[in-house]
Short mmCIF file of C-alpha atoms and ligand atoms in Angstrom, two decimals:
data_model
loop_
_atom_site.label_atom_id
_atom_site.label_comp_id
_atom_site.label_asym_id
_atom_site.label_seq_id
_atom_site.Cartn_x
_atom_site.Cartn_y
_atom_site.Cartn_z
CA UNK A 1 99.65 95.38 81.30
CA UNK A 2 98.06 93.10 78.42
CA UNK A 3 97.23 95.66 75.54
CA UNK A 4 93.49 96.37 75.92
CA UNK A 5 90.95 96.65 73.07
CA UNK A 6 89.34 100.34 74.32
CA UNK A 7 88.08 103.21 71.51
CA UNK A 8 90.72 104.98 69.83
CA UNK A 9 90.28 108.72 71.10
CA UNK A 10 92.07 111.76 70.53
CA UNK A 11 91.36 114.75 72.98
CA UNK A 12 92.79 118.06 71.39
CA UNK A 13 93.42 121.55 72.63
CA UNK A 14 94.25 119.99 76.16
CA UNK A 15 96.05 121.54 78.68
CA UNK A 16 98.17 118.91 79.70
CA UNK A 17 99.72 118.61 83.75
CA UNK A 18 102.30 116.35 83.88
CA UNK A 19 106.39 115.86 84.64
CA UNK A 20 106.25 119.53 86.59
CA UNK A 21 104.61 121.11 83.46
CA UNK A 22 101.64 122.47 81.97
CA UNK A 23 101.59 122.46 78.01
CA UNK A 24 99.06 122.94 75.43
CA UNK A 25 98.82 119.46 73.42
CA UNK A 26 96.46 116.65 71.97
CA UNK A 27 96.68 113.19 73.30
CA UNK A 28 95.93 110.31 71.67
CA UNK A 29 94.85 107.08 73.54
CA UNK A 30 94.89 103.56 72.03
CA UNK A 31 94.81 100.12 73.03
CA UNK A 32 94.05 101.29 76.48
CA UNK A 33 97.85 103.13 76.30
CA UNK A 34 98.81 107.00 75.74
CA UNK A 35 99.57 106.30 72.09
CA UNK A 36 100.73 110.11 71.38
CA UNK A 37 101.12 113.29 72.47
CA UNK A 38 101.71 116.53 70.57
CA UNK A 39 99.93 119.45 69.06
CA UNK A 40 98.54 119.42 65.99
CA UNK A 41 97.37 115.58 65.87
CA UNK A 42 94.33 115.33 63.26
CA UNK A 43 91.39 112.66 64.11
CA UNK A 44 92.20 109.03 62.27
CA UNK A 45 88.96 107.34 60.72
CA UNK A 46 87.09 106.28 63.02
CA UNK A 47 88.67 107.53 66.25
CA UNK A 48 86.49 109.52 69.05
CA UNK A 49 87.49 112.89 69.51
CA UNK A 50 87.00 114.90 72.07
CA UNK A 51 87.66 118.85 71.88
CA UNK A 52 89.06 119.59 75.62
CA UNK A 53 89.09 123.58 74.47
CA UNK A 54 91.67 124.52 76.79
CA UNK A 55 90.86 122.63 79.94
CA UNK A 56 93.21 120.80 81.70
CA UNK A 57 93.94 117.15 81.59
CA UNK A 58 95.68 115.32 84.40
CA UNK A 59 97.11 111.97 84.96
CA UNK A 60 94.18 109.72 87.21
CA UNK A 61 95.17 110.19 90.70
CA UNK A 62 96.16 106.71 92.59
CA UNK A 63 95.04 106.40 95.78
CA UNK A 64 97.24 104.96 97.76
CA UNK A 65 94.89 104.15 101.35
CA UNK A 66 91.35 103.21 100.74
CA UNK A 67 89.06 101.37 102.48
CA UNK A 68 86.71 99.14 100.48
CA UNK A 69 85.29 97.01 103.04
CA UNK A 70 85.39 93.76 100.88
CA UNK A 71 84.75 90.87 102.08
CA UNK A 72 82.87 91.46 105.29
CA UNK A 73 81.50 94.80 105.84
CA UNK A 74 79.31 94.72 102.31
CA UNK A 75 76.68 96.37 103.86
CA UNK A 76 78.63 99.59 103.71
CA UNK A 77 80.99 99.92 100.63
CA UNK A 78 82.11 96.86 98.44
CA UNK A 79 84.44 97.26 95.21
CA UNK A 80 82.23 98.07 92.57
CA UNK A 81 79.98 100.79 94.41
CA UNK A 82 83.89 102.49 96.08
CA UNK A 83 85.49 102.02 92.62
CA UNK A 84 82.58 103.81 90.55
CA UNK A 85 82.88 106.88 93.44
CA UNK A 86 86.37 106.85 92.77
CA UNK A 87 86.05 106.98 88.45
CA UNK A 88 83.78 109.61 89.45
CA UNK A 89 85.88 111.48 91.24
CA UNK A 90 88.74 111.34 88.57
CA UNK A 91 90.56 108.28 90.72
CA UNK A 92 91.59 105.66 88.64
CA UNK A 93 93.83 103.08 90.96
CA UNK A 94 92.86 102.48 94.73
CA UNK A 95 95.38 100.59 97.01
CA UNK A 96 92.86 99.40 99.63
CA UNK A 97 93.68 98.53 103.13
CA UNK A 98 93.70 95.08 104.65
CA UNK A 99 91.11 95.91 107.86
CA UNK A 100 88.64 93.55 106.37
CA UNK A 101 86.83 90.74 107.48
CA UNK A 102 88.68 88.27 107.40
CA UNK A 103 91.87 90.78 107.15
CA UNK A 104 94.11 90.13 104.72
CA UNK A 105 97.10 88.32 106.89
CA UNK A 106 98.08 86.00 104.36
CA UNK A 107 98.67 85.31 100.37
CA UNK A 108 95.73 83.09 100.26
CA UNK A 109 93.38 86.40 101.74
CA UNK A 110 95.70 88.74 99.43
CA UNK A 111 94.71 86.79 96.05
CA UNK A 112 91.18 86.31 97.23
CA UNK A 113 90.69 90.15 97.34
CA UNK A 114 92.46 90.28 93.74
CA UNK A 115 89.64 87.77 92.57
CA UNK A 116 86.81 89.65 93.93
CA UNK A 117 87.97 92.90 92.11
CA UNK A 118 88.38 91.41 88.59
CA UNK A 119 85.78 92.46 85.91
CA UNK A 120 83.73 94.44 89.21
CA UNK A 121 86.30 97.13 89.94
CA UNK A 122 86.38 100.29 87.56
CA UNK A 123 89.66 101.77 88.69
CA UNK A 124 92.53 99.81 88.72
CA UNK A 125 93.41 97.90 92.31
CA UNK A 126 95.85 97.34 94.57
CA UNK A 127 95.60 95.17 97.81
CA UNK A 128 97.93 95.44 100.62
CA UNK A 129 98.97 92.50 102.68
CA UNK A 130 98.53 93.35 106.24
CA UNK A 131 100.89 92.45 109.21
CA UNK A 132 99.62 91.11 112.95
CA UNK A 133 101.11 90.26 116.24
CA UNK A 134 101.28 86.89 114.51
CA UNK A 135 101.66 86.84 110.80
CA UNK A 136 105.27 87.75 110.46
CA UNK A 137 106.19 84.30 108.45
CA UNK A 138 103.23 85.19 105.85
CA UNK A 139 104.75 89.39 105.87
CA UNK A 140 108.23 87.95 105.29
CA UNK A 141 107.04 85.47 102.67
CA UNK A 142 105.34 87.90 99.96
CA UNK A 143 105.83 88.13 96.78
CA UNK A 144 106.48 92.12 96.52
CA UNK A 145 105.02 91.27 92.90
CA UNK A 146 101.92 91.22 94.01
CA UNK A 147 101.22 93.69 96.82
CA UNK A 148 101.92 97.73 97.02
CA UNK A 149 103.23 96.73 100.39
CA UNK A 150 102.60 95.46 104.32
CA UNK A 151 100.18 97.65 106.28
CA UNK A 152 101.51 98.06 110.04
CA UNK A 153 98.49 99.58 112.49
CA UNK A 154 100.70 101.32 115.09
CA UNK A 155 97.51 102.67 116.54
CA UNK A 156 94.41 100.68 116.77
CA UNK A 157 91.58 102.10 114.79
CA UNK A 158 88.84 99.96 112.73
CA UNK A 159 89.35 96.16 112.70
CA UNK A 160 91.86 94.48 115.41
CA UNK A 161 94.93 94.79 113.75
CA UNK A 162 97.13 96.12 116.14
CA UNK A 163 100.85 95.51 116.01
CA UNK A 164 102.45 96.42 119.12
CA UNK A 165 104.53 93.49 120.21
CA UNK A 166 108.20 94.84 120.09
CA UNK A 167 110.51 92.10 118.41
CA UNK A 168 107.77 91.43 115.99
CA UNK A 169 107.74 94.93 115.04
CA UNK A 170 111.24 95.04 114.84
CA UNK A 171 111.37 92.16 112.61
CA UNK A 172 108.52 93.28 110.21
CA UNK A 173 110.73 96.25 109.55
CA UNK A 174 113.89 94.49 109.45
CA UNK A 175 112.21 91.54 106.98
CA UNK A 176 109.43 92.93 104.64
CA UNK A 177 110.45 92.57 101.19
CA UNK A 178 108.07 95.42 100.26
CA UNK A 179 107.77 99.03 101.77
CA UNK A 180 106.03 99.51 105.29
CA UNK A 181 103.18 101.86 105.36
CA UNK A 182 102.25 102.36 108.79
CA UNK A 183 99.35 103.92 110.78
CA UNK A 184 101.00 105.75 113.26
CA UNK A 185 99.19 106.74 117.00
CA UNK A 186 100.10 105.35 120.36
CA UNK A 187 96.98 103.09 121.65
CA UNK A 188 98.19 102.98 125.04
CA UNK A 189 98.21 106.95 125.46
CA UNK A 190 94.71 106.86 123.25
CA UNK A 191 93.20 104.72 125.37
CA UNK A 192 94.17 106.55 128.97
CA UNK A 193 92.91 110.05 128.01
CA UNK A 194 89.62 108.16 125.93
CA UNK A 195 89.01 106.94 130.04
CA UNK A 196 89.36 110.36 131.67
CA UNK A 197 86.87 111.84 129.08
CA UNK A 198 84.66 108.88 129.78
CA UNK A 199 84.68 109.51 133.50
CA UNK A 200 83.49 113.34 132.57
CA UNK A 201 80.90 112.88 129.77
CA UNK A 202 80.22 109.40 129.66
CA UNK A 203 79.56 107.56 126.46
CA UNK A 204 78.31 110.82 124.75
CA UNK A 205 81.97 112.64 124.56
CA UNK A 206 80.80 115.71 122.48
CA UNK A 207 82.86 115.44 118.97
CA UNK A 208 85.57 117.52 118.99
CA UNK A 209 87.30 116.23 121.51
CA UNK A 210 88.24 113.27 119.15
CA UNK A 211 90.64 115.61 118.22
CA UNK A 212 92.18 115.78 122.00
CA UNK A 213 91.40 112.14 122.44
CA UNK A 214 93.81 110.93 119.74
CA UNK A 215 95.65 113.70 120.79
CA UNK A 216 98.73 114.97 118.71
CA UNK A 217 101.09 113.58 121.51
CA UNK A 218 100.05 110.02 120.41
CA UNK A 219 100.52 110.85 116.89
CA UNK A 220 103.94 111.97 117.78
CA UNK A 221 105.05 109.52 119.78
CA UNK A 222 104.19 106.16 117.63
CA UNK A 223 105.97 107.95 114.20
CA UNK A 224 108.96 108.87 116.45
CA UNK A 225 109.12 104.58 117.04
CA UNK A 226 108.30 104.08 113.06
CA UNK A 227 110.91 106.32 112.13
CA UNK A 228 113.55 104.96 114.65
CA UNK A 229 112.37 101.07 113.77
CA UNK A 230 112.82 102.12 109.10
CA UNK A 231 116.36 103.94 110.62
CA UNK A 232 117.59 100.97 112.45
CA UNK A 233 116.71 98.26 109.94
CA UNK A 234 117.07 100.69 107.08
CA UNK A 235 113.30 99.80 105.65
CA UNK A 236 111.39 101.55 103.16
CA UNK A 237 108.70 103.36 105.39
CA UNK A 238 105.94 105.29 104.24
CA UNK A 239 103.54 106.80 107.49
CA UNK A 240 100.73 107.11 106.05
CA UNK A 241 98.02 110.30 107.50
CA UNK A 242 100.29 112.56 109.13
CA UNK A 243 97.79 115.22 110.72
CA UNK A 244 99.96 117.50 112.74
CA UNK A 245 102.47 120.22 112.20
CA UNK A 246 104.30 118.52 114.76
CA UNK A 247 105.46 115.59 112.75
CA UNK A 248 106.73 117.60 109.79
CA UNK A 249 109.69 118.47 111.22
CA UNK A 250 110.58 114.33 111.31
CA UNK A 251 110.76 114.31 107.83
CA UNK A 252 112.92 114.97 104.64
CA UNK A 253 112.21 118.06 102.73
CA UNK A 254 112.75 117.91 99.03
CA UNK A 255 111.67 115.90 95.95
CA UNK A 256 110.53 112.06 96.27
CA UNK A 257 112.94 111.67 94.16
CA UNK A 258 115.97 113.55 94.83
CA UNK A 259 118.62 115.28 92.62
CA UNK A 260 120.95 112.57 92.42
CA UNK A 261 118.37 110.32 91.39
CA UNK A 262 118.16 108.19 95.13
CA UNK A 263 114.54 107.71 96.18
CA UNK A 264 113.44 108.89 99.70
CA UNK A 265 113.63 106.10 102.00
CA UNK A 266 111.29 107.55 104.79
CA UNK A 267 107.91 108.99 102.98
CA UNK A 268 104.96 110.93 104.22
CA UNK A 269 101.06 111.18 103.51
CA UNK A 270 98.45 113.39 104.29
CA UNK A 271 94.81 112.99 103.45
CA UNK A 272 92.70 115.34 101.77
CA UNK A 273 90.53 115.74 105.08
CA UNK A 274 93.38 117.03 107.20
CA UNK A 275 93.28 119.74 104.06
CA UNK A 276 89.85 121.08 104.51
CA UNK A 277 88.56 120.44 107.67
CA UNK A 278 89.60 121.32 111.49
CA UNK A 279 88.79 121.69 114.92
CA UNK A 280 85.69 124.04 114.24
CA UNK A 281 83.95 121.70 112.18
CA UNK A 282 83.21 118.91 114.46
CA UNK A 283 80.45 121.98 115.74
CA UNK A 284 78.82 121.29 112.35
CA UNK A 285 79.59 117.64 111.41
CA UNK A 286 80.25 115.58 113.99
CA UNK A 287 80.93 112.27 114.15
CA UNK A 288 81.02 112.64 110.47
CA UNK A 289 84.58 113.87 110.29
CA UNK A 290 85.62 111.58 113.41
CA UNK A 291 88.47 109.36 111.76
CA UNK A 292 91.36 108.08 113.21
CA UNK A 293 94.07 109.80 113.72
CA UNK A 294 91.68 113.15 114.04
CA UNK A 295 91.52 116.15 112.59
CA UNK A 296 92.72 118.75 114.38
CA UNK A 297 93.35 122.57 114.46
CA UNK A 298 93.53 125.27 111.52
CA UNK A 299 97.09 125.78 112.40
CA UNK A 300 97.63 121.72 111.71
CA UNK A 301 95.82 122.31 108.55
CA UNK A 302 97.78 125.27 106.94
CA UNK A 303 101.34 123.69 108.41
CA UNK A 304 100.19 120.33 106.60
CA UNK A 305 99.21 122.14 103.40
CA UNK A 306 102.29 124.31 103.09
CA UNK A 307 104.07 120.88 103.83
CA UNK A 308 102.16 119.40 100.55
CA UNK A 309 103.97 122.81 98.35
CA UNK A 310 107.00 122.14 100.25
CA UNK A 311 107.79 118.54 99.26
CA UNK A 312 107.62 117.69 102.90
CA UNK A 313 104.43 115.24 102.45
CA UNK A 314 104.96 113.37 99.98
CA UNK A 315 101.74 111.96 98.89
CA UNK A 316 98.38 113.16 98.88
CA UNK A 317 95.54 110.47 99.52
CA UNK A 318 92.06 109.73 100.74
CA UNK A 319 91.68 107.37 103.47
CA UNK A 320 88.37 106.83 102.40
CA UNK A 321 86.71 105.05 105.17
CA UNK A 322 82.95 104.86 104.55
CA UNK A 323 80.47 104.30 107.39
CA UNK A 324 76.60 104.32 107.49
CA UNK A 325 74.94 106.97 108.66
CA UNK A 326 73.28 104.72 111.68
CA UNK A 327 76.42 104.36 112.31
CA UNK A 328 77.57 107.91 112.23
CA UNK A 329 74.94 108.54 114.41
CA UNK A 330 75.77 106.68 117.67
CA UNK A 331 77.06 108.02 120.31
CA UNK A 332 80.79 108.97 120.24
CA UNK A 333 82.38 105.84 121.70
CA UNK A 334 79.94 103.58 119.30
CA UNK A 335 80.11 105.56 116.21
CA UNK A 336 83.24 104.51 114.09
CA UNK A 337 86.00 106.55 112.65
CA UNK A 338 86.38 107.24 108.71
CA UNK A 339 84.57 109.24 106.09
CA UNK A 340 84.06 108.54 102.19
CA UNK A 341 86.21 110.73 100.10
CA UNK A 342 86.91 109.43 96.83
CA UNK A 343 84.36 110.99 95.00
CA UNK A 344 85.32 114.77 95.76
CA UNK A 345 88.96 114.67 96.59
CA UNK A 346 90.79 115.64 93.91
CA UNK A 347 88.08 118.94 92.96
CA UNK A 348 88.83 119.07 96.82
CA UNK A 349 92.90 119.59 96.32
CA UNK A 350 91.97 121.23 93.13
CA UNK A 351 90.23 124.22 95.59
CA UNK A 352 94.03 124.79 96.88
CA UNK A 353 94.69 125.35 93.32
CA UNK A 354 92.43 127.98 92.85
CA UNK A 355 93.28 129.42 96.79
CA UNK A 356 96.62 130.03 95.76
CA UNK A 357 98.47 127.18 97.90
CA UNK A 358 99.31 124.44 95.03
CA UNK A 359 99.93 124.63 91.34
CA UNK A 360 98.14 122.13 89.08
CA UNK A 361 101.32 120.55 88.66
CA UNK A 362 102.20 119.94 92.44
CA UNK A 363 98.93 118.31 92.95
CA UNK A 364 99.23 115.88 90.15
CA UNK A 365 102.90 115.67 92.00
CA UNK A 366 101.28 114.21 94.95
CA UNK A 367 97.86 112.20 94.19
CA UNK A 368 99.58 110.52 90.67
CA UNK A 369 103.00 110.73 90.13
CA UNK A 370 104.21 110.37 94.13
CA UNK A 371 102.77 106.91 94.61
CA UNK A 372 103.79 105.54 90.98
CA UNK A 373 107.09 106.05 92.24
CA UNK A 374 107.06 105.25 95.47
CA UNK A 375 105.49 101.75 94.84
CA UNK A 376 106.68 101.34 91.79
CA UNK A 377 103.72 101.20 89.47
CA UNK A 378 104.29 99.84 86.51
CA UNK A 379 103.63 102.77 83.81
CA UNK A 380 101.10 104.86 85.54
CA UNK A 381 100.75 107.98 87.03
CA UNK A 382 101.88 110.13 84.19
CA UNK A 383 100.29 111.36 80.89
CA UNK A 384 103.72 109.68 79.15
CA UNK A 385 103.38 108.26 75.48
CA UNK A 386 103.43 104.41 76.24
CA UNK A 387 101.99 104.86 79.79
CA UNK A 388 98.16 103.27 80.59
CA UNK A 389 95.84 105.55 79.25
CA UNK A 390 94.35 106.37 82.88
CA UNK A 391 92.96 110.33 82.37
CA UNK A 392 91.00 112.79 83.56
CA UNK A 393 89.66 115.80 82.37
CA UNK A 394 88.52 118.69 84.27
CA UNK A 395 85.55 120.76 83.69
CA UNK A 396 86.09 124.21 85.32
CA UNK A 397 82.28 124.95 86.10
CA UNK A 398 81.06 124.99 89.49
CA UNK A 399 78.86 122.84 91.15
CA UNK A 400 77.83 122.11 94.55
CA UNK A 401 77.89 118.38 96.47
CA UNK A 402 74.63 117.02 96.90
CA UNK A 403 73.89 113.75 98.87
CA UNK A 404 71.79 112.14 96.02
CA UNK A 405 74.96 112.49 93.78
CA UNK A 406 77.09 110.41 96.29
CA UNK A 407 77.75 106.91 94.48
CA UNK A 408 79.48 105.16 97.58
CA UNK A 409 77.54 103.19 99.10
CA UNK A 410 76.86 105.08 102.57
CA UNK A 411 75.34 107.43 100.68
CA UNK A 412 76.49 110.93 102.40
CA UNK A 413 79.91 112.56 101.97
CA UNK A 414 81.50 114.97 104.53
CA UNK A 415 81.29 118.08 101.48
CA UNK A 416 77.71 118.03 101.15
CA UNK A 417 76.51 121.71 101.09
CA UNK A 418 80.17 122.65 99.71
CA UNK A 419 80.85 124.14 96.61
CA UNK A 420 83.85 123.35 94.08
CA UNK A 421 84.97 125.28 91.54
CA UNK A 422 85.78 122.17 89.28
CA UNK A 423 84.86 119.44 87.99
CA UNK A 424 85.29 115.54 86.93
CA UNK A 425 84.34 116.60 83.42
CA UNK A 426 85.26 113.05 82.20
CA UNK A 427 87.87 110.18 83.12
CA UNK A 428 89.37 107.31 81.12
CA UNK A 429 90.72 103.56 82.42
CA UNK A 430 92.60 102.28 80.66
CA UNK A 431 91.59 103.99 77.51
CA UNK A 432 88.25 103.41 77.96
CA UNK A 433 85.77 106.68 78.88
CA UNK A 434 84.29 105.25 82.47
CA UNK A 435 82.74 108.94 83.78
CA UNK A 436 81.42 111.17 81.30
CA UNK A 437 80.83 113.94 83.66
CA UNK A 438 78.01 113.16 84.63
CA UNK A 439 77.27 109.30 84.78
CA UNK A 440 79.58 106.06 84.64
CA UNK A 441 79.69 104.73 80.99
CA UNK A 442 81.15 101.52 80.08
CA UNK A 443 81.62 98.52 82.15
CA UNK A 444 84.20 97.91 84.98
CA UNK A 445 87.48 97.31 83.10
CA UNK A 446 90.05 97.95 86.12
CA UNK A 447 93.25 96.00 85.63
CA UNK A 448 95.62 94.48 88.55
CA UNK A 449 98.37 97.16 89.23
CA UNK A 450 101.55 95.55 88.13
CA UNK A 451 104.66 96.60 90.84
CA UNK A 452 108.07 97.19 88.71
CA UNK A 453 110.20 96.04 91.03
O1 LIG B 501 89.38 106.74 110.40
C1 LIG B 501 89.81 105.66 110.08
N1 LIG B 501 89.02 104.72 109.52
N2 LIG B 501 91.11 105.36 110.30
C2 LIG B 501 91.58 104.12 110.13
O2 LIG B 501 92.72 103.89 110.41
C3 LIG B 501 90.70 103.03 109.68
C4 LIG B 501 89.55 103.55 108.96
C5 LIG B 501 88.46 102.51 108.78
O3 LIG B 501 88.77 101.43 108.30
O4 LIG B 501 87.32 102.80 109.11
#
């Protein structure tokens, strides 16, 4: 990261959450890095302080699956409208997904994306490359410099990116020279159940039967053939979504990074979604928590959340998938799957915090520190002196989510009517204050994520 010319600020009487620990400390950010940390730090001339009085202070959380929707699908969500939601919500790096229009099949499409989010994006960005029946010369090919890694749809869901041709999946995960992320539901299974509840209801399938439609079964079935294609090849898989208590028991439990200081070559993600919603609130909301794969019951929930405090998931993401609300509003085989999340979801995991379920510290485990590590982010993720000065503080006052205060650019999130007992109370990029708690301040300053690999 070039060193960056932000406003030396000192934030004292912080509660730090970092490393597994929460400590009482100042922090001291300059030239966009953590420049110190320790109690007792007095203000320099000229520096900004700010007096945190005991809240806590938390690394940015890094998203690692968004969806931007740039270039091509503008009209719903572009960079700079997704990346102010996120700043807002205390997210400072997105990873975005490749499902645009064009995808992103090649390095030509990868750097183009790169290009659009330079001086507009306020978080810092990410881009996977994605991988087609087709592309597998272009996945083999890139540079793991400058991706996260290859995005594999399993499961057809928005855009036509289906991979499902057998040696070429076998040779994406025997090839890639980054890790695999991979959406993970069997289309053919999806698509015969999908046809027996059209023959009963029609096009008007009432919603919560999405979650029958892509049914646990599929789920199941496709991460079963992701986990046997990473163990055959040995490849560095991470399935990303996992909505079932079923699939838990596929994976390693234990710390990303283990005791003997290997890294876990098979990884799991859950999205904040699958944390707070479930079968009984399609009655209420609709298609606006349809999203593929689907939520499902209360007893997927809690397994999936006691999965997040037993090191089981690994990382804890969005998915943020905005639609319009015409959209939204069509009938269930028209409407599209995917609901905007950045703005709320980490005083969304913060709620499990106060419930009981998480410590601070676990959830700054799993939205920061998780995918640093796991895709190598070069010094991120952690409030360490020398790290990117990417912060957030929270503000533990309650508020309730409003549609006017939605900044994506759909305008509606699925939390409307909610109440949180937290707050963004400010976040930093790079050094620089970009949410004040309650409006953007500064100017996009996101930097390209730099892989240490
Ligand atoms: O619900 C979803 N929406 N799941 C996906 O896999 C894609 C996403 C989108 O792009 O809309």
């Amino acid at each position: 990261m070039p060193p960056i010319a932000s406003k030396p600020t000192l934030i004292v009487n912080a509660r730090l959450v970092s490393d597994g620990r929460e400590f009482e400390s100042d922090l001291r950010m300059e030239n966009g890095r953590i420049a110190q940390i320790g109690t007792g730090l007095s203000a320099r001339e000229g520096e900004h302080v700010v007096d945190a009085a005991g809240r806590r202070v938390l690394p940015g959380m890094i998203d690692d699956q968004v969806h931007f929707r740039e270039p091509g699908m503008e009209y719903k969500a572009d960079i700079a409208t997704e990346s102010a939601a996120a700043v807002a919500g205390g997210l400072t790096s997105f990873m975005d997904m490749p499902n645009t229009n064009p995808p992103t099949l090649d390095a030509a499409a990868l750097e183009d994306k790169y290009a659009r989010a330079a001086g507009r994006a306020r978080a810092n960005y990410g881009f996977y490359m994605g991988a087609s029946n087709d592309n597998l010369e272009a996945v083999k090919a890139i540079d793991p410099l400058r991706t996260p890694g290859v995005k594999v749809f399993m499961g057809a869901s928005t855009g036509n990116m289906l991979v499902d041709n057998p040696e070429t999946l076998d040779a994406i995960f025997k090839y890639a020279p980054t890790p695999i992320i991979t959406h993970c539901e069997d289309t053919p299974m999806i698509d015969a159940t999908l046809a027996q509840f059209k023959a009963r209801f029609g096009d008007d399938i009432p919603a919560e039967f999405h979650a029958d439609i892509r049914s646990r079964q599929a789920c199941m079935k496709s991460t079963l053939l992701a986990l046997e294609l990473a163990r055959r090849n040995d490849s560095r898989l991470h399935v990303l979504h996992i909505s079932t208590a079923d699939e838990l028991a596929l994976f390693e439990r234990g710390p990303l990074i283990r005791g003997d200081g290997t890294r876990k070559r098979i990884t799991a993600e859950t999205c904040i979604h699958f944390l707070r919603f479930d079968r009984a609130d399609y009655a209420t909301l609709g298609h606006l928590i349809k999203c593929n794969p689907s939520i499902k019951e209360a007893s997927d929930r809690e397994a999936l959340i006691a999965a997040v405090a037993e090191d089981v998931i690994d990382v804890l993401a969005t998915d943020h998938a905005p639609h319009t609300l015409e959209e939204k509003s069509r009938p269930y085989t028209g409407a599209p799957s995917g609901l905007p999340l950045v703005q709320y979801a980490l005083v969304a995991a913060l709620e499990l915090v106060r419930e009981g379920k998480l410590t601070t510290a676990q959830v700054v485990q799993k939205v920061s520190h998780a995918p640093a590590q796991l895709f190598d982010v070069a010094q991120r993720g952690f409030l360490r002196e020398g790290f990117a000065a990417d912060i957030v503080l929270i503000d533990d006052t309650p508020f309730t989510v409003r549609r006017e205060d939605v900044l994506s650019k759909c305008g509606w999130s699925p939390f409307e009517g909610r109440t949180f007992h937290s707050r963004i109370g400010a976040t930093w990029v790079n050094g620089e204050l970009v949410w004040d708690g309650s409006q953007l301040a500064g100017t996009p300053n996101g930097q390209r994520l730099e892989f240490a690999r």
